[in-house]
Coordinates of C-alpha atoms in Angstrom, one line a residue:
M59 CA 21.6 -4.8 9.0
Q60 CA 20.3 -6.1 12.3
N61 CA 16.8 -4.7 13.0
I62 CA 14.8 -1.7 12.0
V63 CA 14.0 0.8 14.8
P64 CA 10.5 1.9 14.0
D65 CA 11.1 5.4 15.6
K66 CA 13.7 6.1 12.9
L67 CA 11.2 5.6 10.1
K68 CA 10.0 8.9 8.6
F69 CA 7.1 9.3 6.1
K70 CA 7.1 12.3 3.9
I71 CA 5.5 13.4 0.6
Y72 CA 7.8 12.8 -2.4
D73 CA 9.6 15.9 -3.7
P74 CA 11.1 15.2 -7.1
T75 CA 13.6 18.0 -6.7
I76 CA 15.3 16.4 -3.8
D77 CA 14.1 12.7 -3.5
T78 CA 15.6 10.1 -5.8
L79 CA 14.7 6.4 -6.1
S80 CA 17.3 5.6 -8.7
D81 CA 19.7 3.7 -6.3
L82 CA 16.9 1.5 -5.0
D83 CA 16.2 -2.1 -6.2
F84 CA 12.5 -3.0 -6.1
R85 CA 12.7 -6.3 -8.0
Q86 CA 12.1 -9.7 -6.4
N87 CA 15.0 -11.9 -5.5
D88 CA 14.5 -13.9 -8.7
G89 CA 14.8 -10.6 -10.7
S90 CA 11.1 -10.5 -11.6
D91 CA 8.8 -7.5 -11.1
P92 CA 5.3 -8.8 -10.9
L93 CA 3.7 -5.5 -9.8
L94 CA 5.9 -3.5 -12.2
I95 CA 7.3 -1.4 -9.3
E96 CA 10.9 -1.2 -10.6
Q97 CA 9.6 0.0 -14.0
Y98 CA 7.2 2.5 -12.3
A99 CA 9.8 4.0 -10.0
K100 CA 12.4 4.4 -12.8
N101 CA 10.1 5.6 -15.6
N102 CA 6.8 7.0 -14.3
L103 CA 7.3 8.5 -10.9
L104 CA 8.0 12.1 -12.2
T105 CA 4.9 12.2 -14.4
E106 CA 2.8 10.6 -11.7
S107 CA 3.8 13.2 -9.2
E108 CA 2.0 15.7 -11.4
K109 CA -1.4 13.9 -11.2
A110 CA -4.6 15.2 -9.7
P111 CA -4.3 16.8 -6.2
N112 CA -5.7 13.8 -4.5
Y113 CA -2.9 11.6 -5.7
K114 CA 0.1 11.6 -3.4
I115 CA 3.5 9.9 -3.5
Y116 CA 5.2 9.2 -0.2
V117 CA 8.8 8.2 0.5
V118 CA 9.9 6.3 3.6
K119 CA 13.2 7.2 5.0
Y120 CA 15.3 5.3 7.5
E121 CA 18.1 7.3 9.1
E122 CA 17.7 9.9 6.3
K123 CA 18.0 7.3 3.5
I124 CA 15.1 6.6 1.3
I125 CA 14.2 2.9 1.5
A126 CA 10.7 2.7 0.1
F127 CA 7.9 4.6 -1.6
F128 CA 4.1 4.3 -2.0
T129 CA 1.3 6.1 -3.7
L130 CA -2.1 7.0 -2.3
C131 CA -5.3 8.4 -3.7
M132 CA -9.0 8.4 -2.9
T133 CA -11.3 6.1 -4.9
V134 CA -14.6 4.1 -4.4
I135 CA -15.2 0.4 -3.8
C136 CA -18.5 -1.2 -4.7
S137 CA -20.0 -3.4 -2.0
N138 CA -20.8 -6.1 -4.6
S139 CA -17.1 -6.5 -5.1
L140 CA -16.4 -7.4 -1.5
S141 CA -16.2 -10.8 0.2
E142 CA -19.4 -12.5 1.0
Y143 CA -19.2 -11.6 4.7
D144 CA -18.9 -7.9 3.9
R145 CA -21.5 -8.0 1.1
N146 CA -24.0 -9.4 3.6
E147 CA -23.2 -6.7 6.2
L148 CA -23.1 -3.7 3.8
R149 CA -25.9 -2.2 1.6
D150 CA -25.4 -2.2 -2.2
F151 CA -23.5 1.0 -2.4
K152 CA -20.2 2.6 -3.5
Y153 CA -18.0 3.4 -0.5
P154 CA -15.1 5.8 -0.4
A155 CA -11.7 4.2 0.0
L156 CA -8.0 5.1 0.4
L157 CA -6.1 3.3 -2.4
M158 CA -2.5 2.5 -2.1
D159 CA -1.8 2.2 -5.9
K160 CA 1.9 1.3 -5.8
I161 CA 4.3 0.3 -3.0
G162 CA 8.0 -0.4 -3.4
I163 CA 10.5 -1.5 -0.7
D164 CA 14.2 -1.7 -1.5
K165 CA 15.4 -5.2 -1.6
D166 CA 17.9 -4.6 1.2
Y167 CA 15.1 -3.5 3.5
R168 CA 12.6 -6.3 3.0
C169 CA 11.7 -8.7 5.8
F170 CA 12.1 -5.9 8.4
K171 CA 8.3 -5.2 8.6
I172 CA 8.6 -2.0 6.5
G173 CA 5.4 -3.0 4.7
K174 CA 3.7 -3.4 8.1
Y175 CA 4.7 0.2 9.0
I176 CA 3.5 1.5 5.7
C177 CA 0.1 -0.2 6.2
L178 CA -0.2 1.1 9.7
F179 CA 0.6 4.6 8.4
C180 CA -2.0 4.3 5.7
L181 CA -4.6 2.9 8.0
G182 CA -4.0 5.8 10.4
L183 CA -4.3 8.3 7.5
A184 CA -7.5 6.6 6.4
Q185 CA -8.9 6.8 9.9
N186 CA -8.0 10.5 10.1
T187 CA -9.6 11.0 6.7
N188 CA -12.7 9.2 7.9
E189 CA -13.0 11.6 10.8
K190 CA -13.0 14.6 8.5
L191 CA -14.7 13.3 5.4
D192 CA -15.6 9.7 4.7
C193 CA -13.3 6.8 4.1
T194 CA -14.7 3.3 4.6
F195 CA -11.9 1.1 3.3
F196 CA -8.2 0.9 2.7
I197 CA -7.3 -1.1 -0.4
F198 CA -4.2 -2.2 -2.4
K199 CA -3.0 -4.8 -4.8
T200 CA -0.5 -7.6 -3.8
T201 CA 0.4 -11.1 -4.6
K202 CA -2.1 -13.8 -3.6
S203 CA 0.5 -15.6 -1.6
L204 CA 1.3 -12.5 0.5
A205 CA -2.4 -12.0 1.1
E206 CA -2.9 -15.5 2.3
K207 CA 0.3 -15.7 4.4
I208 CA 0.6 -12.2 5.9
Y209 CA -2.1 -9.6 5.2
G210 CA -5.1 -11.9 5.9
P211 CA -4.0 -13.7 9.1
K212 CA -1.8 -11.0 10.6
Y213 CA -3.5 -7.7 9.6
Y214 CA -7.1 -8.9 8.9
F215 CA -7.3 -7.9 5.2
R216 CA -9.8 -9.6 3.0
W217 CA -9.8 -10.1 -0.8
W218 CA -12.2 -10.7 -3.6
K219 CA -13.2 -14.4 -3.6
N220 CA -13.0 -16.9 -6.4
T221 CA -9.9 -15.5 -8.0
D222 CA -7.1 -17.6 -9.5
N223 CA -4.9 -14.6 -10.3
K224 CA -1.5 -14.3 -8.8
L225 CA -2.1 -10.6 -8.1
I226 CA -5.2 -9.6 -6.1
W227 CA -6.8 -6.6 -4.5
I228 CA -7.1 -6.7 -0.8
Y229 CA -9.0 -4.4 1.5
R230 CA -9.7 -3.6 5.2
R231 CA -12.5 -1.6 6.7
V232 CA -11.5 1.6 8.4
I233 CA -12.7 1.6 12.0

C-alpha cells in the first residue's frame, strides 16, 4: 500500500450485525498485545456494544474495508491528577472528559497516520460536545514511548507525571 488518502476514511458507529473485526490483526509486530486490543476485539466487542447509551464503538473504514475501531464514552477527570502545569491553571474540580477507552488499528494499516485521524475525529467530537454540554478534556491510554515520541510533541497531549509504567493515560484540553 502506498499512502492513505484521508478523504477515503469513513467513521461510523459499530453495528455488530454487519461489521466484523475478525479478519483484523491488532497485535504488535513482536506478537504482543500490551493494551489487550486483540483480545478485546475478538472476545468482548459484542457485549461491550450493549453497554450504557453513552458508550459508543466506532469503526474506521478505508475504501469500504474496516481497518480500525475505537470506543468512546464520557467520564470525569480530577484536576489533581493532571500535570503540574494544568493543576496550577485549573481549580480543584472534576472536569467532564471524552474517554477513548480502546483503539485498535490493523497491523497492515499502521504507520499511515490512522491514529492521527482518529484523534482528530475524537477531538472534533469533543469540541462539538463541549459546545452543547460540557467536555473539557479528551483522554486515552497509550504506551509511554508513543506518548513521548508522538502524542506529546506532535499533538500536544500531556500525561500524568512521575510514572514508570509502560502504559500511561494522556490527555488534551478541548478548546
